[in-house]
């Protein structure tokens, strides 16, 4: 009976360690690491292409990472999980069961990032006035033809901050 307890304790410990394992990855290009998950957040560090990172958490289209002495947020699609060397990307669990040794498959992988949390979707409310206002900004056939034939100059449109106020000027 004592052997069963020992085996159960080992299984629980290994399962807990596996569940708590952090995801490892690498950067796909040179990156600015942000203090918060926003494009206009302050830059807290820089990482070169193929820098090894550890993923801490995810939020919408952002992931919080740590690498050496740098910790912060980067865009989700700027990091690939696994090892930069494709020959070393097979996980230990997959290797135990022989997965990944069957050759190529015809499956296609698609990544979509919406940027909404589950809470955002639960609290969403329709706003017909804003939808109608947005439709008014669409260029019609006559407007597009006029713009194509004329000598128009570009106009700066200000960005807006989180409070909805113009920040001024084109970035």
mmCIF file of N, CA and C in Angstrom, residues 12-23:
data_model
loop_
_atom_site.group_PDB
_atom_site.id
_atom_site.type_symbol
_atom_site.label_atom_id
_atom_site.label_comp_id
_atom_site.label_asym_id
_atom_site.label_seq_id
_atom_site.Cartn_x
_atom_site.Cartn_y
_atom_site.Cartn_z
ATOM 1 N N UNK A 12 1.116 13.066 -9.067
ATOM 2 C CA UNK A 12 0.563 14.388 -8.778
ATOM 3 C C UNK A 12 1.626 15.473 -8.891
ATOM 4 N N UNK A 13 2.804 15.196 -8.398
ATOM 5 C CA UNK A 13 3.888 16.179 -8.468
ATOM 6 C C UNK A 13 4.288 16.455 -9.908
ATOM 7 N N UNK A 14 4.420 15.400 -10.704
ATOM 8 C CA UNK A 14 4.815 15.603 -12.104
ATOM 9 C C UNK A 14 3.703 16.283 -12.894
ATOM 10 N N UNK A 15 2.448 15.972 -12.600
ATOM 11 C CA UNK A 15 1.336 16.633 -13.288
ATOM 12 C C UNK A 15 1.292 18.113 -12.937
ATOM 13 N N UNK A 16 1.534 18.443 -11.674
ATOM 14 C CA UNK A 16 1.543 19.850 -11.263
ATOM 15 C C UNK A 16 2.705 20.595 -11.911
ATOM 16 N N UNK A 17 3.850 19.952 -11.992
ATOM 17 C CA UNK A 17 5.007 20.595 -12.628
ATOM 18 C C UNK A 17 4.753 20.813 -14.111
ATOM 19 N N UNK A 18 4.115 19.851 -14.761
ATOM 20 C CA UNK A 18 3.815 19.990 -16.187
ATOM 21 C C UNK A 18 2.810 21.117 -16.418
ATOM 22 N N UNK A 19 1.800 21.232 -15.550
ATOM 23 C CA UNK A 19 0.781 22.276 -15.693
ATOM 24 C C UNK A 19 1.380 23.660 -15.460
ATOM 25 N N UNK A 20 2.393 23.765 -14.606
ATOM 26 C CA UNK A 20 2.997 25.050 -14.286
ATOM 27 C C UNK A 20 4.149 25.418 -15.220
ATOM 28 N N UNK A 21 4.485 24.527 -16.157
ATOM 29 C CA UNK A 21 5.627 24.781 -17.039
ATOM 30 C C UNK A 21 5.398 26.043 -17.859
ATOM 31 N N UNK A 22 6.418 26.872 -17.916
ATOM 32 C CA UNK A 22 6.327 28.100 -18.706
ATOM 33 C C UNK A 22 6.650 27.769 -20.156
ATOM 34 N N UNK A 23 6.035 28.516 -21.058
ATOM 35 C CA UNK A 23 6.290 28.309 -22.471
ATOM 36 C C UNK A 23 7.553 29.058 -22.873
#
